[in-house]
Coordinates of C-alpha atoms in Angstrom, one line a residue:
Chain A
X1150 CA 33.2 -12.2 15.6
X1151 CA 35.5 -15.1 15.1
X1152 CA 38.4 -14.4 12.7
X1153 CA 36.8 -11.3 11.3
X1154 CA 38.5 -7.9 11.5
X1155 CA 36.7 -4.8 12.6
X1156 CA 37.3 -3.3 9.2
X1157 CA 35.8 -6.2 7.4
X1158 CA 32.8 -6.3 9.8
X1159 CA 32.2 -2.5 9.3
X1160 CA 32.4 -2.8 5.5
X1161 CA 29.9 -5.6 5.6
X1162 CA 27.7 -3.6 7.9
X1163 CA 27.7 -0.7 5.4
X1164 CA 26.9 -3.1 2.5
X1165 CA 24.2 -4.9 4.4
X1166 CA 22.6 -1.6 5.5
X1167 CA 22.6 -0.5 1.9
X1168 CA 20.9 -3.6 0.8
X1169 CA 18.4 -3.2 3.6
X1170 CA 17.6 0.3 2.5
X1171 CA 17.1 -0.9 -1.1
X1172 CA 15.1 -4.0 -0.2
X1173 CA 12.8 -2.0 2.0
X1174 CA 12.1 0.5 -0.8
X1175 CA 11.6 -2.3 -3.3
X1176 CA 8.9 -3.8 -1.1
X1177 CA 7.3 -0.4 -0.6
X1178 CA 6.8 0.0 -4.3
X1179 CA 5.9 -3.6 -4.8
X1180 CA 3.1 -3.4 -2.3
X1181 CA 1.6 -0.4 -4.0
X1182 CA 1.7 -1.2 -7.6
X1183 CA 2.3 -5.0 -7.4
X1184 CA 5.2 -4.6 -9.9
X1185 CA 8.7 -5.7 -9.1
X1186 CA 10.8 -2.7 -10.1
X1187 CA 13.9 -4.0 -11.9
X1188 CA 15.3 -0.5 -12.2
X1189 CA 15.5 -0.1 -8.4
X1190 CA 19.3 -0.8 -8.0
X1191 CA 20.2 1.3 -11.0
X1192 CA 18.1 4.1 -9.5
X1193 CA 20.1 3.7 -6.4
X1194 CA 23.3 4.1 -8.3
X1195 CA 22.1 7.6 -9.3
X1196 CA 22.5 8.3 -5.6
X1197 CA 26.1 7.1 -5.9
X1198 CA 26.7 9.6 -8.7
X1199 CA 25.1 12.3 -6.6
X1200 CA 27.8 11.4 -3.9
X1201 CA 30.5 11.5 -6.5
X1202 CA 29.4 14.9 -7.8
X1203 CA 29.0 16.3 -4.3
X1204 CA 32.4 15.0 -3.1
X1205 CA 34.2 16.1 -6.3
X1206 CA 32.7 19.6 -6.8
X1207 CA 32.3 20.6 -3.2
X1208 CA 35.7 19.0 -2.3
X1209 CA 34.1 17.4 0.8
X1210 CA 35.9 15.2 3.3
X1211 CA 34.9 13.3 6.4
X1212 CA 31.4 13.6 7.9
X1213 CA 30.5 16.5 5.7
X1214 CA 30.2 14.0 2.8
X1215 CA 27.2 12.4 4.5
X1216 CA 25.7 15.8 5.6
X1217 CA 25.5 17.0 2.1
X1218 CA 25.2 13.9 -0.1
X1219 CA 22.5 12.1 1.9
X1220 CA 19.8 14.8 1.6
X1221 CA 20.9 15.6 -2.0
X1222 CA 20.6 11.9 -3.0
X1223 CA 17.4 11.4 -1.2
X1224 CA 15.7 14.3 -3.0
X1225 CA 17.2 13.7 -6.5
X1226 CA 16.6 10.0 -6.6
X1227 CA 13.2 10.3 -4.9
X1228 CA 12.0 12.7 -7.6
X1229 CA 13.4 10.4 -10.4
X1230 CA 11.6 7.4 -8.9
X1231 CA 8.4 9.5 -8.5
X1232 CA 8.7 10.3 -12.2
X1233 CA 9.0 6.6 -13.0
X1234 CA 5.7 6.0 -11.4
X1235 CA 3.9 9.1 -12.7
X1236 CA 5.3 9.1 -16.3
X1237 CA 5.7 5.4 -17.0
X1238 CA 4.0 3.0 -14.7
X1239 CA 0.7 4.8 -13.9
X1240 CA -0.1 5.7 -17.6
X1241 CA 0.7 2.1 -18.6
X1242 CA -1.4 0.6 -15.8
X1243 CA -4.3 3.0 -16.6
X1244 CA -4.2 1.7 -20.2
X1245 CA -4.8 -1.8 -18.9
X1246 CA -1.3 -3.2 -19.1
X1247 CA -0.8 -6.3 -16.9
X1248 CA 2.0 -7.3 -14.7
X1249 CA 4.3 -8.5 -17.6
X1250 CA 4.0 -5.2 -19.5
X1251 CA 4.7 -3.2 -16.4
X1252 CA 7.6 -5.4 -15.4
X1253 CA 9.2 -5.1 -18.8
X1254 CA 8.8 -1.3 -18.7
X1255 CA 10.9 -1.3 -15.5
X1256 CA 13.6 -3.4 -17.3
X1257 CA 13.5 -0.9 -20.2
X1258 CA 13.8 2.0 -17.8
X1259 CA 16.8 0.2 -16.2
X1260 CA 18.6 0.2 -19.5
X1261 CA 17.6 3.8 -20.3
X1262 CA 18.8 5.0 -16.9
X1263 CA 22.1 3.2 -17.3
X1264 CA 22.5 5.1 -20.5
X1265 CA 21.6 8.4 -18.9
X1266 CA 24.1 7.7 -16.1
X1267 CA 26.8 7.1 -18.7
X1268 CA 26.0 10.4 -20.4
X1269 CA 26.1 12.2 -17.0
X1270 CA 29.4 10.5 -16.2
X1271 CA 30.9 12.0 -19.4
X1272 CA 29.6 15.4 -18.5
X1273 CA 31.0 14.9 -15.0
X1274 CA 34.3 13.9 -16.4
X1275 CA 34.6 17.2 -18.4
X1276 CA 33.6 19.2 -15.3
X1277 CA 36.1 17.3 -13.1
X1278 CA 38.9 17.9 -15.7
X1279 CA 38.0 21.6 -15.8
X1280 CA 38.0 22.0 -12.1
X1281 CA 41.1 19.7 -11.7
X1282 CA 39.3 17.2 -9.5
X1283 CA 41.2 14.0 -9.1
X1284 CA 38.3 11.6 -9.3
X1285 CA 37.4 9.0 -11.9
X1286 CA 33.8 8.8 -13.2
X1287 CA 34.1 5.2 -14.3
X1288 CA 35.7 2.5 -12.2
X1289 CA 36.4 4.9 -9.4
X1290 CA 37.5 2.9 -6.4
X1291 CA 35.3 3.2 -3.3
X1292 CA 35.7 6.6 -1.7
X1293 CA 37.3 5.1 1.5
X1294 CA 40.1 7.6 1.6
X1295 CA 37.7 10.5 1.8
X1296 CA 35.7 9.0 4.7
X1297 CA 36.0 10.2 8.3
X1298 CA 37.9 7.8 10.6
X1299 CA 37.6 6.8 14.2
X1300 CA 39.4 4.5 16.7
X1301 CA 37.3 1.4 17.3
X1302 CA 38.6 -1.7 19.3
X1303 CA 42.2 -0.4 18.8
X1304 CA 41.8 0.0 15.1
X1305 CA 41.6 3.1 13.0
X1306 CA 38.5 2.5 10.8
X1307 CA 36.2 4.3 8.4
X1308 CA 32.9 5.5 9.8
X1309 CA 30.8 4.5 6.7
X1310 CA 29.6 1.2 8.3
X1311 CA 28.5 2.9 11.5
X1312 CA 26.8 5.8 9.6
X1313 CA 25.0 3.5 7.3
X1314 CA 23.7 1.3 10.1
X1315 CA 22.7 4.4 12.2
X1316 CA 20.9 5.8 9.1
X1317 CA 19.1 2.5 8.6
X1318 CA 17.9 2.4 12.2
X1319 CA 16.8 6.0 12.0
X1320 CA 14.9 5.3 8.8
X1321 CA 13.2 2.3 10.3
X1322 CA 12.1 4.3 13.4
X1323 CA 10.8 7.2 11.3
X1324 CA 9.1 4.9 8.8
X1325 CA 7.4 3.0 11.7
X1326 CA 6.2 6.3 13.2
X1327 CA 5.0 7.5 9.8
X1328 CA 3.1 4.3 9.1
X1329 CA 1.6 3.9 12.6
X1330 CA 1.2 7.3 14.2
X1331 CA 0.4 9.7 11.4
X1332 CA -2.8 10.2 9.4
X1333 CA -0.9 10.0 6.2
X1334 CA 0.8 6.8 7.2
X1335 CA -2.4 5.1 8.2
X1336 CA -4.0 6.3 5.0
X1337 CA -1.0 4.9 3.1
X1338 CA -1.3 1.5 4.8
X1339 CA -5.0 1.5 4.0
X1340 CA -4.3 2.4 0.4
X1341 CA -1.8 -0.4 0.1
X1342 CA -4.1 -3.0 1.8
X1343 CA -7.4 -2.2 0.1
X1344 CA -7.1 0.6 -2.5
X1345 CA -10.7 0.4 -3.5
X1346 CA -12.0 0.9 0.0
X1347 CA -9.5 3.6 0.8
X1348 CA -10.7 5.4 -2.3
X1349 CA -14.3 5.2 -1.3
X1350 CA -13.4 6.6 2.1
X1351 CA -12.0 9.7 0.4
X1352 CA -8.3 8.8 0.3
X1353 CA -6.5 9.9 -2.9
X1354 CA -4.9 6.5 -3.4
X1355 CA -2.8 7.7 -6.3
X1356 CA -1.3 10.4 -4.2
X1357 CA -0.4 7.9 -1.5
X1358 CA 1.3 5.7 -4.1
X1359 CA 3.2 8.7 -5.3
X1360 CA 4.5 9.3 -1.8
X1361 CA 5.4 5.6 -1.5
X1362 CA 7.4 5.7 -4.7
X1363 CA 9.1 9.0 -3.7
X1364 CA 10.1 7.5 -0.3
X1365 CA 11.3 4.3 -1.9
X1366 CA 13.4 6.2 -4.4
X1367 CA 14.8 8.5 -1.8
X1368 CA 15.9 5.6 0.4
X1369 CA 17.5 3.9 -2.6
X1370 CA 19.4 7.2 -3.2
X1371 CA 20.6 7.2 0.4
X1372 CA 21.7 3.5 -0.1
X1373 CA 23.5 4.6 -3.2
X1374 CA 25.6 7.1 -1.2
X1375 CA 26.8 4.2 1.1
X1376 CA 27.4 2.0 -2.0
X1377 CA 29.9 4.6 -3.2
X1378 CA 31.7 4.6 0.1
X1379 CA 32.4 0.8 0.0
X1380 CA 32.2 -0.3 -3.6
X1381 CA 33.8 0.5 -6.9
X1382 CA 31.7 3.3 -8.6
X1383 CA 30.6 2.7 -12.2
X1384 CA 27.4 3.3 -14.2
X1385 CA 26.7 -0.5 -14.3
X1386 CA 27.0 -1.1 -10.6
X1387 CA 23.2 -1.4 -10.2
X1388 CA 23.1 -4.4 -12.4
X1389 CA 25.4 -6.3 -10.0
X1390 CA 23.3 -5.4 -7.0
X1391 CA 19.7 -6.0 -8.2
X1392 CA 19.9 -9.7 -7.5
X1393 CA 20.9 -9.1 -3.9
X1394 CA 18.2 -6.5 -3.5
X1395 CA 15.5 -9.0 -4.7
X1396 CA 17.0 -11.7 -2.5
X1397 CA 16.7 -9.4 0.5
X1398 CA 13.1 -8.5 -0.3
X1399 CA 12.0 -12.0 -1.0
X1400 CA 13.8 -13.4 2.1
X1401 CA 12.0 -10.8 4.2
X1402 CA 8.6 -11.4 2.6
X1403 CA 8.2 -9.1 -0.3
X1404 CA 5.0 -7.5 1.0
X1405 CA 6.5 -6.6 4.3
X1406 CA 8.5 -3.4 4.5
X1407 CA 10.2 -4.2 7.8
X1408 CA 10.6 -7.8 6.9
X1409 CA 12.5 -6.8 3.8
X1410 CA 14.8 -4.6 5.8
X1411 CA 15.8 -7.6 7.9
X1412 CA 16.0 -9.7 4.7
X1413 CA 18.4 -7.1 3.2
X1414 CA 20.6 -7.2 6.3
X1415 CA 20.7 -11.0 6.3
X1416 CA 21.6 -11.2 2.6
X1417 CA 24.3 -8.5 3.0
X1418 CA 26.0 -10.3 5.8
X1419 CA 25.7 -13.7 4.0
X1420 CA 27.2 -12.3 0.8
X1421 CA 30.3 -11.2 2.6
X1422 CA 30.7 -13.7 5.4
X1423 CA 29.6 -16.7 3.3
X1424 CA 32.5 -16.5 0.9
X1425 CA 34.9 -15.7 3.7
X1426 CA 34.1 -18.6 6.0
X1427 CA 33.7 -21.1 3.1
X1428 CA 37.1 -20.1 1.8
X1429 CA 38.6 -20.9 5.2
X1430 CA 36.6 -24.1 5.4
X1431 CA 37.2 -25.4 1.9
X1432 CA 40.7 -24.0 1.7
X1433 CA 40.0 -22.4 -1.7
X1434 CA 39.1 -19.0 -3.0
X1435 CA 35.4 -18.5 -2.8
X1436 CA 35.3 -14.7 -3.1
X1437 CA 33.6 -14.8 -6.5
X1438 CA 30.7 -16.8 -5.3
X1439 CA 29.0 -14.1 -3.2
X1440 CA 25.7 -14.2 -5.2
X1441 CA 25.5 -17.9 -4.6
X1442 CA 24.8 -17.2 -1.0
X1443 CA 22.1 -14.6 -1.6
X1444 CA 20.4 -16.9 -4.2
X1445 CA 20.8 -19.8 -1.8
X1446 CA 19.0 -17.8 0.9
X1447 CA 16.1 -17.2 -1.5
X1448 CA 15.9 -20.9 -2.2
X1449 CA 16.0 -21.9 1.5
X1450 CA 13.5 -19.3 2.6
X1451 CA 11.1 -20.1 -0.2
X1452 CA 11.3 -23.8 0.7
X1453 CA 11.0 -23.4 4.5
X1454 CA 8.9 -20.2 4.9
X1455 CA 7.3 -19.4 1.6
X1456 CA 5.9 -16.1 2.9
X1457 CA 9.3 -14.8 3.9
X1458 CA 10.7 -14.0 7.3
X1459 CA 7.8 -11.5 8.0
X1460 CA 5.3 -14.3 7.7
X1461 CA 6.8 -16.3 10.6
X1462 CA 4.2 -16.5 13.3
X1463 CA 5.9 -15.6 16.5
X1464 CA 2.7 -15.5 18.6
X1465 CA 3.0 -19.1 19.6
X1466 CA 6.5 -18.5 20.7
X1467 CA 5.4 -15.5 22.7
X1468 CA 2.8 -17.6 24.6
X1469 CA 5.4 -20.2 25.4
X1470 CA 8.1 -17.9 26.6
X1471 CA 6.7 -17.3 30.1
X1472 CA 6.2 -21.0 30.5
X1473 CA 9.8 -21.7 29.4
X1474 CA 11.1 -19.1 31.8
X1475 CA 9.0 -20.6 34.7
X1476 CA 10.3 -24.0 33.6
X1477 CA 6.8 -25.2 33.5
X1478 CA 5.1 -27.5 31.0
X1479 CA 2.1 -26.3 29.0
X1480 CA -1.1 -27.5 30.5
X1481 CA -3.9 -28.0 28.0
X1482 CA -7.2 -26.3 28.7
X1483 CA -7.5 -22.7 29.9
Chain B
X181 CA -40.3 13.1 -1.0
X182 CA -37.6 15.3 -2.7
X183 CA -35.1 13.5 -4.8
X184 CA -31.6 12.9 -3.4
X185 CA -30.0 11.4 -6.4
X186 CA -31.0 11.0 -10.0
X187 CA -29.7 8.9 -12.8
X188 CA -30.6 10.0 -16.3
X189 CA -30.2 7.6 -19.2
X190 CA -27.0 6.1 -17.8
X191 CA -25.0 3.7 -19.9
X192 CA -22.0 2.2 -18.1
X193 CA -19.7 -0.7 -17.8
X194 CA -16.1 -1.8 -17.3
X195 CA -13.8 -0.6 -20.1
X196 CA -15.4 -2.0 -23.2
X197 CA -17.8 -4.3 -21.4
X198 CA -21.2 -2.6 -21.5
X199 CA -23.3 -3.7 -18.6
X200 CA -25.9 -1.0 -17.7
X201 CA -28.4 0.2 -20.4
X202 CA -30.4 3.4 -20.3
X203 CA -30.8 3.5 -16.5
X204 CA -33.1 6.3 -15.4
X205 CA -33.8 6.3 -11.7
X206 CA -34.8 8.7 -8.9
X207 CA -33.7 8.0 -5.3
X208 CA -36.0 9.7 -2.8
X209 CA -34.5 11.4 0.2
X210 CA -34.6 9.7 3.7
X211 CA -36.0 6.5 2.3
X212 CA -34.6 3.1 1.6
X213 CA -34.5 2.2 -2.1
X214 CA -34.0 -1.5 -2.6
X215 CA -32.4 -2.8 -5.8
X216 CA -33.0 -6.4 -6.5
X217 CA -32.5 -8.7 -9.5
X218 CA -31.0 -12.0 -10.5
X219 CA -27.2 -12.7 -10.4
X220 CA -25.3 -10.8 -13.0
X221 CA -28.1 -8.3 -13.6
X222 CA -25.8 -5.4 -12.9
X223 CA -26.9 -4.4 -9.3
X224 CA -23.4 -4.0 -8.0
X225 CA -22.3 -2.3 -11.2
X226 CA -25.1 0.3 -10.7
X227 CA -23.9 1.1 -7.2
X228 CA -20.3 1.4 -8.5
X229 CA -21.5 3.6 -11.3
X230 CA -23.0 6.1 -8.8
X231 CA -19.6 6.1 -6.9
X232 CA -17.5 6.6 -10.0
X233 CA -15.9 3.1 -10.0
X234 CA -17.0 2.2 -13.6
X235 CA -16.8 3.8 -17.0
X236 CA -19.8 5.9 -17.8
X237 CA -20.4 6.0 -21.6
X238 CA -23.3 8.4 -21.5
X239 CA -25.9 9.9 -19.2
X240 CA -25.8 11.9 -16.0
X241 CA -25.6 11.1 -12.3
X242 CA -27.1 14.1 -10.5
X243 CA -26.5 14.5 -6.8
X244 CA -28.0 17.6 -5.1
X245 CA -28.1 19.3 -8.5
X246 CA -24.5 18.6 -9.4
X247 CA -23.5 16.1 -12.1
X248 CA -21.1 13.7 -10.5
X249 CA -20.6 11.4 -13.5
X250 CA -16.9 11.1 -14.3
X251 CA -15.8 12.3 -10.9
X252 CA -13.2 10.3 -8.9
X253 CA -14.4 8.2 -6.0
X254 CA -12.3 10.0 -3.5
X255 CA -14.0 13.3 -4.6
X256 CA -17.5 11.8 -4.5
X257 CA -16.8 10.5 -1.0
X258 CA -16.3 14.1 0.1
X259 CA -19.7 15.1 -1.1
X260 CA -21.5 13.2 1.6
X261 CA -22.0 9.8 -0.2
X262 CA -20.8 6.7 1.5
X263 CA -20.4 3.3 -0.2
X264 CA -20.0 0.0 1.5
X265 CA -18.6 -2.6 -0.9
X266 CA -19.8 -6.2 -0.8
X267 CA -16.4 -7.6 0.1
X268 CA -13.3 -6.0 1.6
X269 CA -15.3 -3.3 3.3
X270 CA -12.9 -3.1 6.3
X271 CA -9.1 -3.0 6.4
X272 CA -8.2 -6.5 7.8
X273 CA -4.7 -5.6 8.9
X274 CA -5.7 -2.4 10.8
X275 CA -7.2 -2.4 14.3
X276 CA -10.8 -1.4 14.8
X277 CA -9.7 2.0 16.1
X278 CA -7.3 2.4 13.1
X279 CA -10.1 1.5 10.8
X280 CA -12.2 4.3 12.3
X281 CA -9.3 6.7 12.3
X282 CA -8.8 5.8 8.7
X283 CA -12.4 6.8 7.9
X284 CA -11.8 10.1 9.6
X285 CA -8.4 10.6 8.0
X286 CA -9.1 14.0 6.6
X287 CA -10.8 15.5 9.7
X288 CA -9.0 17.8 12.1
X289 CA -7.7 16.0 15.2
X290 CA -10.4 16.8 17.7
X291 CA -13.2 16.4 15.2
X292 CA -11.8 13.0 14.3
X293 CA -11.8 11.9 17.9
X294 CA -15.3 13.1 18.4
X295 CA -16.6 11.4 15.3
X296 CA -14.9 8.2 16.3
X297 CA -16.5 8.3 19.8
X298 CA -19.9 9.1 18.2
X299 CA -19.6 6.1 15.8
X300 CA -18.7 3.9 18.7
X301 CA -21.8 5.1 20.5
X302 CA -23.9 4.2 17.4
X303 CA -22.4 0.7 17.3
X304 CA -21.5 -0.1 20.9
X305 CA -20.5 -3.7 20.1
X306 CA -17.3 -2.3 18.7
X307 CA -16.2 -0.7 21.9
X308 CA -14.8 -4.0 23.3
X309 CA -12.7 -4.6 20.2
X310 CA -11.0 -1.2 19.8
X311 CA -7.4 -2.6 19.8
X312 CA -8.2 -5.8 17.8
X313 CA -7.3 -6.3 14.2
X314 CA -10.4 -6.3 12.0
X315 CA -9.5 -9.7 10.6
X316 CA -10.2 -11.2 14.0
X317 CA -13.9 -10.0 14.0
X318 CA -16.9 -12.1 13.0
X319 CA -18.8 -11.3 9.8
X320 CA -21.5 -9.4 11.6
X321 CA -19.0 -7.4 13.7
X322 CA -17.1 -6.5 10.5
X323 CA -20.3 -5.3 8.9
X324 CA -21.0 -3.1 12.0
X325 CA -17.4 -1.7 11.7
X326 CA -18.0 -1.0 8.0
X327 CA -21.2 0.8 8.9
X328 CA -19.5 2.8 11.7
X329 CA -16.7 3.8 9.2
X330 CA -19.3 5.0 6.8
X331 CA -21.2 6.9 9.5
X332 CA -18.0 8.7 10.7
X333 CA -18.1 10.7 7.4
X334 CA -21.6 11.9 8.2
X335 CA -23.0 11.0 4.8
X336 CA -26.5 11.9 3.7
X337 CA -26.6 9.0 1.2
X338 CA -25.4 5.5 2.2
X339 CA -25.0 2.8 -0.5
X340 CA -25.0 -0.8 0.7
X341 CA -23.8 -3.6 -1.6
X342 CA -25.2 -6.9 -0.2
X343 CA -24.5 -6.1 3.5
X344 CA -25.9 -9.5 4.6
X345 CA -24.0 -11.7 2.2
X346 CA -22.3 -14.6 3.9
X347 CA -23.9 -13.7 7.3
X348 CA -25.9 -16.2 9.5
X349 CA -29.6 -15.4 9.1
X350 CA -29.9 -14.1 12.6
X351 CA -27.0 -11.7 12.2
X352 CA -28.4 -10.7 8.8
X353 CA -31.7 -9.6 10.4
X354 CA -29.7 -7.6 12.9
X355 CA -27.7 -5.8 10.1
X356 CA -30.9 -5.0 8.3
X357 CA -32.4 -3.6 11.5
X358 CA -29.4 -1.3 11.8
X359 CA -30.0 -0.1 8.3
X360 CA -33.6 0.7 9.2
X361 CA -32.3 2.6 12.2
X362 CA -30.0 4.7 10.0
X363 CA -33.1 5.8 8.1
X364 CA -35.4 6.3 11.1
X365 CA -33.1 7.7 13.7
X366 CA -30.4 9.4 11.6
X367 CA -32.5 10.5 8.6
X368 CA -30.1 8.9 6.0
X369 CA -31.0 8.2 2.4
X370 CA -30.2 4.6 1.7
X371 CA -29.7 2.5 -1.4
X372 CA -29.6 -1.2 -0.7
X373 CA -28.7 -4.0 -3.0
X374 CA -29.7 -7.4 -1.6
X375 CA -29.5 -11.0 -2.7
X376 CA -32.3 -12.0 -0.4
X377 CA -35.0 -10.0 -2.1
X378 CA -37.9 -10.7 0.2
X379 CA -36.1 -9.7 3.4
X380 CA -34.9 -6.5 1.8
X381 CA -38.2 -5.5 0.2
X382 CA -39.9 -5.8 3.5
X383 CA -37.8 -2.9 4.9
X384 CA -37.7 -0.9 1.7
X385 CA -39.8 2.2 0.7
X386 CA -39.0 1.9 -3.0
X387 CA -38.1 -1.1 -5.2
X388 CA -36.2 -1.4 -8.4
X389 CA -35.9 -4.6 -10.3
X390 CA -32.8 -4.9 -12.6
X391 CA -32.6 -7.6 -15.2
X392 CA -29.7 -7.9 -17.7
X393 CA -28.6 -4.3 -17.1
X394 CA -32.0 -2.8 -17.7
X395 CA -34.7 -1.6 -15.3
X396 CA -37.7 -3.9 -15.4
X397 CA -39.7 -2.4 -12.6
X398 CA -39.8 0.7 -10.4
X399 CA -42.4 1.2 -7.7
X400 CA -43.5 0.1 -4.3
X401 CA -41.9 -2.9 -2.7
X402 CA -45.2 -4.6 -1.9
X403 CA -46.3 -4.2 -5.5
X404 CA -43.2 -6.0 -6.6
X405 CA -43.5 -8.7 -4.0
X406 CA -47.0 -9.5 -5.1
X407 CA -46.5 -9.0 -8.8
X408 CA -47.7 -12.3 -10.3
X409 CA -45.0 -12.6 -13.0
X410 CA -42.0 -10.6 -11.9
X411 CA -41.7 -12.0 -8.4
X412 CA -41.8 -15.5 -9.7
X413 CA -39.6 -15.0 -12.7
X414 CA -36.8 -13.0 -11.1
X415 CA -37.1 -13.2 -7.4
X416 CA -37.9 -16.8 -6.9
X417 CA -41.0 -16.0 -4.9
X418 CA -44.3 -17.8 -5.2

């Protein structure tokens, strides 16, 4: 790409893939319970602390980091998110709480989790000291120097961007197979679309929602791992990210899981490339204005395509494509 | 006829909103029981109560000797009771085949495939639409799909909530014919709630008139149709 170094592109790719993983999960939970989960990004940062723990205590380097921290983060954060649904949201919803009540409960949980992460960080600090691990638990710079490196276009680069993007693609394929080709997946889509009907057909809708929350949390945890590879690690890092995650979800169409994934990628690239190109263009430093681009995307999408990218009807385009290729003009009447 | 389902002094509603009062009712096996009544009389609530979708304050719902009051809908579905809601009775964003697969979601693979083929034999109109999304079907076709989905689970008792609502009269007659066929050819017990009382009572074996959440009449459909006061007051028949 014009004027962009391979390193910058790969860092952006890692960030954008992280956002895509988070936006996708946010949509998955939103479509089940119809509550925007404001704790989603802080939940992801638990994944970052799983990474920090694994790297520090197991003294991992290179690709081993991903091999251990991705499954660990997926399971840990998946379970925590499942507990959020089972212990907080479900009981509140059963007692008749509406959207506002549930939404505020996710905000409360966000604050609580941030506190818990801080407590854990202190615990980790003691452990690191005792084991002589040279890592910070607050304001630890991204773990770039621990990453594996490869030669790409004549440059020696970190693999985080490539691993993150490959993970995202793998997740997308697996999720598509799960939702379209398995009994559980079809039952989950059914439970999301029409819970009452799914229930009368014998689907345990609550169990499907539990699975959706576990998956969403697990994917957020995986996103958290990549966050730690390209961003400064601190307990409050989720708070900075949540706006971008929502931007990705809304841009993609909040009820569409795959749309949100695309939305997350779009927002991720815009937040990095936007400030870069506008700095060049305006000849001033725009690096602090990254969120302006994600929020700008929300505004533009909501104005032009209120349903998000996923609501774009491409069927008309599909019909026209053969005509365009043939160079013909559409003739009315079939 | 032996009794398939029995409600004993049931009081039910939604949360604190009490809607049904002291409902005692016997549903005879392999017959069509028609429930009629004015708007807001609690007909749909009665069906939902059988299926565990309301709050039951007191009373019993006995199905084959087992009290199912308070059981979860997905557990009741596994006992051989099917319920076709009034609206949203198919998954619009799934294809016809996926809808059918959904209905057979907890069957082993080969059993599911067989059940789907059987259901398609019962409702051959659907064969042409296998790969189409349910939202592209007409109202009548959707109703057929909903029935096929219910039949896949081989229920003994099928509960219909206004299956002809929003259908053209000609299609509505067709749907009711299918319901009669379920009784005559497949020996199903049927509970049918209908807005168009006359049409439904003509095919029913037993009639129940519900007014303001209480049973006003139980007996033969003809008796209700020709009842001098009730038919005029509550069914708009002269």
